[in-house]
Coordinates of N, CA and C and ligand atoms in Angstrom, one line a residue:
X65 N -30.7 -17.8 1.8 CA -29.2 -17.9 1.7 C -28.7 -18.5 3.0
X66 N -28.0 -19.5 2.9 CA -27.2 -20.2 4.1 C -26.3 -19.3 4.7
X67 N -25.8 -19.5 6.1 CA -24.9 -18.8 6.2 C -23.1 -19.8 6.4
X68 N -22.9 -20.0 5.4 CA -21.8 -21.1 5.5 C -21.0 -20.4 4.6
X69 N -21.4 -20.1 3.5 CA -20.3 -19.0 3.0 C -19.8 -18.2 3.8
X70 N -18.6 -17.9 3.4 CA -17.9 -16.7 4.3 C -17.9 -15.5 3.3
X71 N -18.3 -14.5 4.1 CA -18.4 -12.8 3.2 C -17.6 -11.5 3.9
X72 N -17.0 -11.3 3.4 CA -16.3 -9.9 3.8 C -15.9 -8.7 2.9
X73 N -17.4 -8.3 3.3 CA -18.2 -7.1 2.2 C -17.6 -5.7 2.6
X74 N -17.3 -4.7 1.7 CA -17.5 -3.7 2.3 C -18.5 -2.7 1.5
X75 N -19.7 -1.7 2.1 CA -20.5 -0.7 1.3 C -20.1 0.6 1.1
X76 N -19.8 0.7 -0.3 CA -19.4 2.2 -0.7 C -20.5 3.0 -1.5
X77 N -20.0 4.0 -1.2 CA -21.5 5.5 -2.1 C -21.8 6.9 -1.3
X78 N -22.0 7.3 -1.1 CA -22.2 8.7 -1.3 C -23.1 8.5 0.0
X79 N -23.5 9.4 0.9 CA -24.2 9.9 1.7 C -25.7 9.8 1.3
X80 N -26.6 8.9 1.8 CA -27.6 8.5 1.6 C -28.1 7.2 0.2
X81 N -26.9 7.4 -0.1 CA -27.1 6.3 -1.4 C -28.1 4.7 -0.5
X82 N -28.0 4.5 0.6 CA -28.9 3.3 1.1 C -27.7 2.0 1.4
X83 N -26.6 2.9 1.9 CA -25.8 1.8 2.2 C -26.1 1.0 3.5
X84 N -26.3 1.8 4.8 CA -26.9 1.1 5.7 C -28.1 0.2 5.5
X85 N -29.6 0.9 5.1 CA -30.3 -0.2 4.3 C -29.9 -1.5 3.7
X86 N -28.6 -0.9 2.8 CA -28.6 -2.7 2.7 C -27.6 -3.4 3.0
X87 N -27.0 -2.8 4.3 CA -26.5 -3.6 4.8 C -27.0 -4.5 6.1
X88 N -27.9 -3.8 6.6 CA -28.6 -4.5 7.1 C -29.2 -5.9 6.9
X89 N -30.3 -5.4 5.7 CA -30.7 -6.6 4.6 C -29.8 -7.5 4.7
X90 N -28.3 -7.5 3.7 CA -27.3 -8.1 3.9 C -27.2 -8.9 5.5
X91 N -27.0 -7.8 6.3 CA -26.8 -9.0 7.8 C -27.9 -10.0 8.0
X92 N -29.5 -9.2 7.7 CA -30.5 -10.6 7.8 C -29.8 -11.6 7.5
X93 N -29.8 -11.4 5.5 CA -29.7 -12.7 5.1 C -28.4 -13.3 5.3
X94 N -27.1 -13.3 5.7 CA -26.6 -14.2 5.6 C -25.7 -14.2 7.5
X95 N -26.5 -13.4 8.4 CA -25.7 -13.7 9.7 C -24.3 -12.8 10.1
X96 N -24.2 -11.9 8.8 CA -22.8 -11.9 9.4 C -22.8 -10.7 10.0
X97 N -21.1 -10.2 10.9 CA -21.0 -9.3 11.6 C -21.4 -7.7 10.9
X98 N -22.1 -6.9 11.0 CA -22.1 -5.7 10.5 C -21.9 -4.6 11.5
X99 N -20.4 -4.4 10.9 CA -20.1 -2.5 11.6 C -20.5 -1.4 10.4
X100 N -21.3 -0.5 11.5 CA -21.5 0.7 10.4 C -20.7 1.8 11.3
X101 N -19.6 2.2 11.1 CA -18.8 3.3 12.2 C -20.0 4.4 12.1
X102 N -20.6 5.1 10.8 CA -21.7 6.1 11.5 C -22.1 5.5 12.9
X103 N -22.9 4.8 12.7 CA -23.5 3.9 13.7 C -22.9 3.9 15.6
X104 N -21.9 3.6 15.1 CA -20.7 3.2 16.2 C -20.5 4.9 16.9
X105 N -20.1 6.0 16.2 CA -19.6 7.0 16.2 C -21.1 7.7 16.9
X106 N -22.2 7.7 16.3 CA -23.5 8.6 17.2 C -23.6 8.2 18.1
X107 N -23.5 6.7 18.3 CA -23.4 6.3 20.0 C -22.9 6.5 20.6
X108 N -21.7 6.6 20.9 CA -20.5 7.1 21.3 C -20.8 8.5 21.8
X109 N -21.2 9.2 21.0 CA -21.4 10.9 20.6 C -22.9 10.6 21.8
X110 N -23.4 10.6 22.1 CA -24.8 9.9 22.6 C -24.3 9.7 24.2
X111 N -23.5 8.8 24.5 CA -23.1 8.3 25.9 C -22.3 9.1 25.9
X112 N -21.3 10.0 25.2 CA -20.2 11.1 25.5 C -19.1 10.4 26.5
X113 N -19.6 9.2 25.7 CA -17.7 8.2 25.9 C -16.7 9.2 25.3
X114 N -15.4 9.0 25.9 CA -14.1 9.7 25.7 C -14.4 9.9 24.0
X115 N -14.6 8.6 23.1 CA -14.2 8.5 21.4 C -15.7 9.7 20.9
X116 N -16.6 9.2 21.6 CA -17.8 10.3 21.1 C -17.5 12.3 21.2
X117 N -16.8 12.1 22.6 CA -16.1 13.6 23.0 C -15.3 14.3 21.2
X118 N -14.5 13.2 21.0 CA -13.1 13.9 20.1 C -14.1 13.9 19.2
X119 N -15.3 13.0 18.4 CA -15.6 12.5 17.1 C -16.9 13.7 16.9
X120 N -17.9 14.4 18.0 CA -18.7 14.8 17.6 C -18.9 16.2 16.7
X121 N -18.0 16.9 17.1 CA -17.2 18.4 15.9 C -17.8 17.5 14.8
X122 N -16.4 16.5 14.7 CA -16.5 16.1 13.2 C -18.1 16.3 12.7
X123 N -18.6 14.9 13.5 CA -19.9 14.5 12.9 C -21.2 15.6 12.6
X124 N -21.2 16.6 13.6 CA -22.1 17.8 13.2 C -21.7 18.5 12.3
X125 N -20.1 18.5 11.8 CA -19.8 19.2 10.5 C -20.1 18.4 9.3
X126 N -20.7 17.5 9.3 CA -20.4 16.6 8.1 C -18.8 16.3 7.2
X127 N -17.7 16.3 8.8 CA -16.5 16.3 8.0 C -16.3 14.8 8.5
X128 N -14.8 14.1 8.3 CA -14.5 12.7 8.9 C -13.7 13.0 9.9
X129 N -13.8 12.1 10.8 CA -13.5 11.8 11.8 C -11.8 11.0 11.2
X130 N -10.8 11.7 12.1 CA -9.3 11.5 11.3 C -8.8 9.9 11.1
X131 N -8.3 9.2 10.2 CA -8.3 8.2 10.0 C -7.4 7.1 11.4
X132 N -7.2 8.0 12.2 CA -6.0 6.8 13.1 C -7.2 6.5 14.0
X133 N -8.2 7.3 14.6 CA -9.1 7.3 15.5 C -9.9 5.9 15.0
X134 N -10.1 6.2 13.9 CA -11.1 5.1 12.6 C -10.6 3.5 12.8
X135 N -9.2 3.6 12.4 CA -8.3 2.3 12.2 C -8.2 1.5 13.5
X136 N -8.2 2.3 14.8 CA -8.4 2.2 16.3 C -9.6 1.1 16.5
X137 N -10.7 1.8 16.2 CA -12.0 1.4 16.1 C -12.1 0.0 15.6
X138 N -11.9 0.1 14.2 CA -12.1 -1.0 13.8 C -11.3 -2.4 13.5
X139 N -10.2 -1.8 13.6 CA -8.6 -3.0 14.3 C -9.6 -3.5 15.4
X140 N -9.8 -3.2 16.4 CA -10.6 -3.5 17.5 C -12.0 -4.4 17.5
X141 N -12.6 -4.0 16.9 CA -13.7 -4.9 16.2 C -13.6 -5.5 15.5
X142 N -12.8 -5.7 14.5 CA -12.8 -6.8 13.7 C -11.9 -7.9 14.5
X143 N -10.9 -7.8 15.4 CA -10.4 -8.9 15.8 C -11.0 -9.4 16.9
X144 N -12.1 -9.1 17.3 CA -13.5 -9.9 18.1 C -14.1 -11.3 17.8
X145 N -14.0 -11.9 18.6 CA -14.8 -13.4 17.8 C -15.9 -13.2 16.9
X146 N -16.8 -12.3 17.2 CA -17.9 -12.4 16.0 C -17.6 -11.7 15.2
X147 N -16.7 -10.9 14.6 CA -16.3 -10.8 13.3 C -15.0 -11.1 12.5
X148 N -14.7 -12.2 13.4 CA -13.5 -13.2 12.5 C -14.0 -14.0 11.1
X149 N -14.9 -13.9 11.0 CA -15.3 -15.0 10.0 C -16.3 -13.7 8.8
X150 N -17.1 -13.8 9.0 CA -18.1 -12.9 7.4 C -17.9 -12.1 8.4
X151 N -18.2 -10.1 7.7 CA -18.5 -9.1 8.3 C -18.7 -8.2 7.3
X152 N -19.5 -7.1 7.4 CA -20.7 -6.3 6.6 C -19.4 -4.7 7.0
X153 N -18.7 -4.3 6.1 CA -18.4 -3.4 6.4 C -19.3 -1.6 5.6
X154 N -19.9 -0.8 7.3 CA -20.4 0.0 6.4 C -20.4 1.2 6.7
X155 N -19.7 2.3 5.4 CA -19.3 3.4 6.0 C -17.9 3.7 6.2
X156 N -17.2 2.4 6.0 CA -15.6 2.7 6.1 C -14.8 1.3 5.2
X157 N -14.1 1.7 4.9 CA -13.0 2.7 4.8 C -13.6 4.1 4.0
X158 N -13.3 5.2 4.7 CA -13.6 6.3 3.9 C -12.2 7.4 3.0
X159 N -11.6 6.8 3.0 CA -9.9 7.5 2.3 C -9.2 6.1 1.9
X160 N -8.4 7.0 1.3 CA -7.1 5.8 1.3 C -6.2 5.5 2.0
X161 N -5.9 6.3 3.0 CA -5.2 6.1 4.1 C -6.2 4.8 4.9
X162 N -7.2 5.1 5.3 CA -7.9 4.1 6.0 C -8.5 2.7 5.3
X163 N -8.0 2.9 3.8 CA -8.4 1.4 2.9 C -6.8 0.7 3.2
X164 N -5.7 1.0 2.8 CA -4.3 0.9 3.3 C -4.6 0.0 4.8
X165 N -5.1 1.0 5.9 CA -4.7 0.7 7.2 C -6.2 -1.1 7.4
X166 N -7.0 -1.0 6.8 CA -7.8 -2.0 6.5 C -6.8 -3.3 6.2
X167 N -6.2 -3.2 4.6 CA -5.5 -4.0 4.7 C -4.5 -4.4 5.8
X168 N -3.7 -3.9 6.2 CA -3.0 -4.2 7.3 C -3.6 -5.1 8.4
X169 N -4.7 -4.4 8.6 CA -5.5 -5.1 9.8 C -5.8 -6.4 9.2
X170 N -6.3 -6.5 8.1 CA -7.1 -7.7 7.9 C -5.8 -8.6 7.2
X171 N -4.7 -7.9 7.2 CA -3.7 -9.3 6.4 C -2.8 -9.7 8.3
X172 N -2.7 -9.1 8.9 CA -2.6 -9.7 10.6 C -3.5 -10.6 11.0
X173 N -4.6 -10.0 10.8 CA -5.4 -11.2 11.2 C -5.9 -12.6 10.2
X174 N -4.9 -12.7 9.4 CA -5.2 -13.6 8.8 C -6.2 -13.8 7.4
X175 N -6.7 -12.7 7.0 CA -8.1 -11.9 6.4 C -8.0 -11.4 5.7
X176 N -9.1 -11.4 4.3 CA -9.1 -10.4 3.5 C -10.5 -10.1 2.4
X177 N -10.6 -8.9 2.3 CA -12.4 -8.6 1.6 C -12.3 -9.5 0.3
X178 N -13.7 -9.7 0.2 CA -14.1 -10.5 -1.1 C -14.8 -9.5 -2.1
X179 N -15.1 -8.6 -1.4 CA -16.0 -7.8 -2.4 C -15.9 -6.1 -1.6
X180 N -16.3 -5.5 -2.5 CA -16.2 -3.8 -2.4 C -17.7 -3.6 -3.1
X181 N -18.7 -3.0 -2.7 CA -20.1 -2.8 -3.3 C -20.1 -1.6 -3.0
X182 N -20.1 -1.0 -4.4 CA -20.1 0.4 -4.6 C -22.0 1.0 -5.0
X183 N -22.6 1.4 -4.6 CA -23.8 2.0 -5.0 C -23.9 3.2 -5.7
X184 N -24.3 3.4 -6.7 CA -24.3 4.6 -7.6 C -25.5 5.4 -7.5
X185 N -25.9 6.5 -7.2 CA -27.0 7.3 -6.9 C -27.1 8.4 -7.6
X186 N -27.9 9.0 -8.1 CA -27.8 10.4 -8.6 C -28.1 11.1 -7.7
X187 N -27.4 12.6 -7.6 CA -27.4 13.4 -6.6 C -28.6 14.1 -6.2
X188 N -30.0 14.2 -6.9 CA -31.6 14.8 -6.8 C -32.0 13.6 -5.8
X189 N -31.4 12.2 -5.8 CA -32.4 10.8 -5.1 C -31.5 11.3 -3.8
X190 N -30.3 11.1 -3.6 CA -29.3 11.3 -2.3 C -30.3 12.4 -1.6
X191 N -30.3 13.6 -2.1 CA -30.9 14.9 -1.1 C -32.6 14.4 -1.0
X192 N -32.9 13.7 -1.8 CA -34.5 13.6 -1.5 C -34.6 12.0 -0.3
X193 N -33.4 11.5 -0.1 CA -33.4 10.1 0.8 C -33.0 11.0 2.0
X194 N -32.0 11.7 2.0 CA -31.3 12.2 3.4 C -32.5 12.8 3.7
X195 N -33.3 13.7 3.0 CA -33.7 15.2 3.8 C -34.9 14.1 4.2
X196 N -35.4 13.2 3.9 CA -36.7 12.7 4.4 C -36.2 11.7 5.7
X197 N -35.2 11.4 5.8 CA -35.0 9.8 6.4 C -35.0 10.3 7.9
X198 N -35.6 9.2 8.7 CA -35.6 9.4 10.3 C -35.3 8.4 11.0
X199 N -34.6 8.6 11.9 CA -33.8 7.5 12.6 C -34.3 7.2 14.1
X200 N -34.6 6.0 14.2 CA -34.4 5.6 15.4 C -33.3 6.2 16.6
X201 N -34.0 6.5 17.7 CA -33.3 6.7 18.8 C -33.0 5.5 19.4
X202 N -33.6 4.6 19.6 CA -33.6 3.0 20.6 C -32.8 2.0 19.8
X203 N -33.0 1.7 18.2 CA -32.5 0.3 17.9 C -31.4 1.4 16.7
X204 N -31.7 2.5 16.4 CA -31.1 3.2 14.8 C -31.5 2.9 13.9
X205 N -32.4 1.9 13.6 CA -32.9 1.6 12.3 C -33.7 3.0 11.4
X206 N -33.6 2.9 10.3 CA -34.2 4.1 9.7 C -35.0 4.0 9.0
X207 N -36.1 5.5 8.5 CA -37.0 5.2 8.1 C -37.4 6.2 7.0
X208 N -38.1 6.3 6.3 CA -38.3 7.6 5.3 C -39.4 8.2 5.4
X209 N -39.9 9.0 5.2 CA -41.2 9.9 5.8 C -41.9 9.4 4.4
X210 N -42.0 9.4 3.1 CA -42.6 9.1 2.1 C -42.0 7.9 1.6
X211 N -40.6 7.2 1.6 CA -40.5 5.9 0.7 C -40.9 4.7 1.9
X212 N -40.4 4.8 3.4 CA -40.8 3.9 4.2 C -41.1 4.0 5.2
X213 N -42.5 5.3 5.4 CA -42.8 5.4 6.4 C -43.1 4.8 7.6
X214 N -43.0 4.8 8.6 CA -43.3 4.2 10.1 C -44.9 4.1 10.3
X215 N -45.3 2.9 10.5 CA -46.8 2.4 10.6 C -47.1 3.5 11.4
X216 N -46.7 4.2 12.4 CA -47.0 5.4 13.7 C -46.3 6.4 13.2
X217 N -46.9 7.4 13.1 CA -46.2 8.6 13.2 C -44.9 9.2 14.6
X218 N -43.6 8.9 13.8 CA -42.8 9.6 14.9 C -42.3 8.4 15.9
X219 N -42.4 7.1 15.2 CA -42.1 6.1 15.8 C -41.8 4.5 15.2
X220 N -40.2 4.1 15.6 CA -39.6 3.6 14.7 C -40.9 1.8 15.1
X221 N -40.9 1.3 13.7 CA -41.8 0.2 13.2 C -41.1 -1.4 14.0
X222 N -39.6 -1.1 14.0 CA -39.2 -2.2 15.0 C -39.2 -2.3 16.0
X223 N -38.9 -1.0 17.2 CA -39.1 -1.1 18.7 C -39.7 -0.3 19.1
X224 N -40.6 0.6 18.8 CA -41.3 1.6 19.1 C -40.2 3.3 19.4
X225 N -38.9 2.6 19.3 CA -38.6 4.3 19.7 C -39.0 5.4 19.2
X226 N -38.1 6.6 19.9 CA -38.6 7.8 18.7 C -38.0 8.1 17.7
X227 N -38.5 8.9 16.5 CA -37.8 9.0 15.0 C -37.7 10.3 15.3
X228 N -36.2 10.5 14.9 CA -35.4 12.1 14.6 C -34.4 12.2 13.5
X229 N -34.6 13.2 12.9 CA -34.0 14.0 12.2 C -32.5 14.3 12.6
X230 N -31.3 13.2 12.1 CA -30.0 13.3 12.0 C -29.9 14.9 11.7
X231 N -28.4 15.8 12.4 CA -28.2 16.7 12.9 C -27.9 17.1 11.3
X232 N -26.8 15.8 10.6 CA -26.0 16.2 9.3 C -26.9 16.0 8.3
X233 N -28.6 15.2 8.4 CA -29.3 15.2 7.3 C -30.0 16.4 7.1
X234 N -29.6 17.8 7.5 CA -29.8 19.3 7.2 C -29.7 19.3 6.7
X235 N -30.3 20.4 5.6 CA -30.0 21.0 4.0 C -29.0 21.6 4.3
X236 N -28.7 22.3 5.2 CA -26.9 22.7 5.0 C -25.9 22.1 5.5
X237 N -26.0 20.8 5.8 CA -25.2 19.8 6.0 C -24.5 19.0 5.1
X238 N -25.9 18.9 4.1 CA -25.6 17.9 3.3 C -24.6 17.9 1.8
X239 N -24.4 19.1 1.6 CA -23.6 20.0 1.0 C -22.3 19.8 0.9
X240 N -22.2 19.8 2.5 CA -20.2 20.1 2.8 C -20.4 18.0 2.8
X241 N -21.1 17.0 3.0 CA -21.3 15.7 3.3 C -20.8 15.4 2.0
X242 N -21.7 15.9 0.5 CA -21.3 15.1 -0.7 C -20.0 15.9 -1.0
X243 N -20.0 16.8 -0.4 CA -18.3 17.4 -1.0 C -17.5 16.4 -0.2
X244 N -17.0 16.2 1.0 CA -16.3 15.4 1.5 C -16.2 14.1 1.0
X245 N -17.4 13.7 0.1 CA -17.2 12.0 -0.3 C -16.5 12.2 -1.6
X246 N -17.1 13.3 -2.3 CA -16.6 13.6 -3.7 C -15.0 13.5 -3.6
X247 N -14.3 14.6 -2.4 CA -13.2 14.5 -2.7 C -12.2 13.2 -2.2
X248 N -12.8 12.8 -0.8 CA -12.1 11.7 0.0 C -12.3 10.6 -0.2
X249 N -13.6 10.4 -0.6 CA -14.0 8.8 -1.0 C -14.3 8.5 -2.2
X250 N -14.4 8.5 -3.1 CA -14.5 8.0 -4.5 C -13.3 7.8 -5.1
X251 N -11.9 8.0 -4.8 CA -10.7 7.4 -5.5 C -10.9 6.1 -4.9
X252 N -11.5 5.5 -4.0 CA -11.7 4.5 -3.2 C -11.8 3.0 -4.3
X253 N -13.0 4.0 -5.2 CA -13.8 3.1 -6.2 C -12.2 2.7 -7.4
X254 N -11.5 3.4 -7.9 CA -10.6 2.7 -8.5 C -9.6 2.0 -7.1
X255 N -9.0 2.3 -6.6 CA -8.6 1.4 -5.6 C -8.9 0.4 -5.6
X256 N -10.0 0.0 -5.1 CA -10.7 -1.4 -5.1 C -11.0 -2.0 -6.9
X257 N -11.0 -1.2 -7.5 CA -11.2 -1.7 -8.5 C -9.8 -2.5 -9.2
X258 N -8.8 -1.9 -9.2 CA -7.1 -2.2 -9.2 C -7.0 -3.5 -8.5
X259 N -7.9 -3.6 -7.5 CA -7.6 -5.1 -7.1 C -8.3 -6.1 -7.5
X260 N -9.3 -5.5 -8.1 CA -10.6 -6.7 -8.6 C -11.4 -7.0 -7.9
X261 N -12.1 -5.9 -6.6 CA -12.7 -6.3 -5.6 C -14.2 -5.4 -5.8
X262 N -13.9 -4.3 -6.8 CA -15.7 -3.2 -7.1 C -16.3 -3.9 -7.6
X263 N -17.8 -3.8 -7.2 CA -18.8 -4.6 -7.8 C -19.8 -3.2 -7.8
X264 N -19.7 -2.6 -9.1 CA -20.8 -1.6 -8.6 C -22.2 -1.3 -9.0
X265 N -23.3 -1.0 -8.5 CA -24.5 -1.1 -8.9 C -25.2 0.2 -9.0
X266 N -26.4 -0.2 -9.3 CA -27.4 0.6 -9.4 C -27.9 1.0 -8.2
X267 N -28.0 1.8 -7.4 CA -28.6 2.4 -6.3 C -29.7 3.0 -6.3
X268 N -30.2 3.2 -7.6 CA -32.0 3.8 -7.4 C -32.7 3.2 -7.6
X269 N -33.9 3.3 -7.7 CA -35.2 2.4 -7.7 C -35.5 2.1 -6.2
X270 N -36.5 1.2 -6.1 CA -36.9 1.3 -4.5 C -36.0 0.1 -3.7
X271 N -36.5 0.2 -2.4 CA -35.1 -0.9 -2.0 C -35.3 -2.2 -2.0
X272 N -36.5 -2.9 -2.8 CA -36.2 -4.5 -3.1 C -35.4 -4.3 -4.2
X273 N -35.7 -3.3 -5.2 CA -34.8 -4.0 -6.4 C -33.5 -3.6 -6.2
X274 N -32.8 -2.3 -5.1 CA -31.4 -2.6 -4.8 C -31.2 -3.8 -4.5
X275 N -31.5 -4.2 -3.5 CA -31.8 -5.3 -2.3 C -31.3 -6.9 -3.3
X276 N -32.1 -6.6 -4.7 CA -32.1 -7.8 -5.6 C -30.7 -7.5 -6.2
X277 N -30.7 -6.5 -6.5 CA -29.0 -6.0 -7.9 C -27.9 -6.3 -6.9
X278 N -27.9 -6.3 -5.3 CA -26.8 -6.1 -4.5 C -26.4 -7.6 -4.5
X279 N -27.8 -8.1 -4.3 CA -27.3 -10.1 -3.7 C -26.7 -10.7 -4.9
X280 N -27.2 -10.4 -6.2 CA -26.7 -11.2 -7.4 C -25.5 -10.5 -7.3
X281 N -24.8 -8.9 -7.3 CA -23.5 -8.7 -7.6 C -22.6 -9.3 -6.4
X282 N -23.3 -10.3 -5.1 CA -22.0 -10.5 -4.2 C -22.3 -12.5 -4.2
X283 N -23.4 -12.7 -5.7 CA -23.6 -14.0 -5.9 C -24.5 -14.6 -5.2
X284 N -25.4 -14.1 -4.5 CA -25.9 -14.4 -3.3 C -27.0 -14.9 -3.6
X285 N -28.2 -15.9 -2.9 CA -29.8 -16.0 -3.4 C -30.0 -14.7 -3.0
X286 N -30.7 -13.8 -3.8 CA -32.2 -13.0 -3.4 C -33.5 -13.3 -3.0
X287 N -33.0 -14.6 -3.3 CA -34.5 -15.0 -2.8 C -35.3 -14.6 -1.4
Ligands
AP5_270 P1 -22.5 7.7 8.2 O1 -23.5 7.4 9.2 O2 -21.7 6.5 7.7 O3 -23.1 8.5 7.0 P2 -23.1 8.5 5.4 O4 -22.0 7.7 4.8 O5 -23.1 9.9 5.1 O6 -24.2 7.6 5.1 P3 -25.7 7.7 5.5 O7 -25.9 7.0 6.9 O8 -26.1 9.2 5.5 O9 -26.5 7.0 4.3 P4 -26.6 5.5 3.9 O10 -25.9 5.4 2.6 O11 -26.4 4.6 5.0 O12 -28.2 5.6 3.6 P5 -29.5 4.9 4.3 O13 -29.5 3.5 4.1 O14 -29.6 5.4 5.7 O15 -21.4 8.7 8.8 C1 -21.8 9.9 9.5 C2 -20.6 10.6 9.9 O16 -19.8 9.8 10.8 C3 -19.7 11.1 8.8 O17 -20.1 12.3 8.2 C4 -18.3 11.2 9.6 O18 -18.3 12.4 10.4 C5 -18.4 10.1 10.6 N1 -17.8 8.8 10.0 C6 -18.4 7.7 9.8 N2 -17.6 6.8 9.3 C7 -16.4 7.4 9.2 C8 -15.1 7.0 8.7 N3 -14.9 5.7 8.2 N4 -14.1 7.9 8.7 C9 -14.3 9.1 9.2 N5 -15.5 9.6 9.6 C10 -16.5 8.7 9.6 O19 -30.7 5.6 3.4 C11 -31.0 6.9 3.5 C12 -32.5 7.1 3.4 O20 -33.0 6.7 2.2 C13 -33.2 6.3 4.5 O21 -34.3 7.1 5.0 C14 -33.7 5.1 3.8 O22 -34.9 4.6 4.3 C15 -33.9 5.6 2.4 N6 -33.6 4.7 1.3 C16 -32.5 3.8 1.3 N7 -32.6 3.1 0.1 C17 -33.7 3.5 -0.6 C18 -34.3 3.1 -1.8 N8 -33.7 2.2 -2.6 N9 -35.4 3.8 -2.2 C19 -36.0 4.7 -1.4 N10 -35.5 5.1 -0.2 C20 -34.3 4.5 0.2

């Protein structure tokens, strides 16, 4: 896939559905900017920068982090040179207050999403991806103990760091996690739908054939 098209994606789904996975994928193939605020927010929480201090409660509860903190963040990042043009949004907007404050940002700056990529999961695959998946300390990339294990035990396959066990991928984390999306994030999916921007797919199976269902729903080569 060239990167000359312009894309301004964002990934929606449930807590483990494999939205980071593919958005990553996604950034290989076509170059563009990808924010994952999880992402943004454990680092933060990590260097116990001022935004990591207020955000980490949240994040060990599996609740959200309040939407003005959110809009802060990513007002801020998206008006950066490298994500003026394509950008991989993943993990937010997570309400409607923060889909709202999206628009805002992105009609100031001139901007506006092409696509909403919703992944659909059944809730037996979600708890069997979280409870297994281990994350890079060094780069974050992730890994699964039985769908993509790490050539080394306990050590991530792209930079050697170490793999751990996210605080909120606990069995009793993950509980109050799908309740929070249940109630805060899925009116999301009509929202975006109202505008003509959901494209929603299939989220099971292994992750080439997401990987395949995701590029054709945003038109893309799979190849
Ligand atoms: P965040 O990090 O965004 O967590 P999440 O939305 O719960 O999503 P996950 O990262 O758990 O899952 P994923 O869908 O990316 O799945 P993955 O690809 O890793 O947010 C964490 C916290 O930060 C929130 O709880 C909140 O506190 C705060 N926060 C973040 N954004 C916020 C916002 N906008 N507003 C307020 N608060 C916010 O895959 C999971 C596992 O499955 C991996 O091991 C992977 O290898 C495996 N896998 C993936 N796809 C497949 C497949 N097809 N087949 C087999 N295995 C697969």
């Amino acid at each position: 896939m060239g990167n000359e098209r312009v894309f301004r994606v964002v990934f929606l789904g449930p807590p483990g559905a494999g939205k980071g996975t593919q958005a990553r994928l996604l950034e290989e193939g076509i170059g563009a900017c990808r924010l994952s605020t999880g992402d943004i927010l454990r680092q933060a929480v990590e260097e116990q920068t001022p935004l990591g201090k207020e955000a980490a409660d949240y994040l060990h509860q599996g609740q959200l982090v309040p939407d003005e903190m959110m809009l802060k963040l990513i007002g801020e990042r998206l008006s950066q040179a490298d994500c003026r043009s394509s950008f991989i949004l993943d993990g937010f907007p997570r309400t409607v207050a923060q889909a709202d404050g999206l628009e805002r940002i992105l009609k100031e700056l001139g901007s506006e999403l092409d696509f909403v990529l919703c992944l659909r999961v059944p809730n037996e695959t979600i708890i069997q991806r979280l409870a297994g998946r281990r994350t890079c300390k060094g780069c974050g990339a992730v890994h699964h103990v039985a769908f993509s294990p790490p050539a080394r035990a306990g050590r991530c396959d792209g930079c050697g760091g170490e793999l751990y066990q996210r605080e909120d991928d606990r069995e009793e984390k993950i509980a109050a996690r799908l309740s929070v999306y249940e109630t805060q994030t899925t009116p999301l999916a009509e929202y975006y739908r109202k505008r003509g921007l959901l494209r929603e797919i299939d989220g099971s199976g292994n992750i080439e054939q997401v990987r395949s269902r995701a590029f054709q729903a945003l038109g893309a080569n799979a190849a």
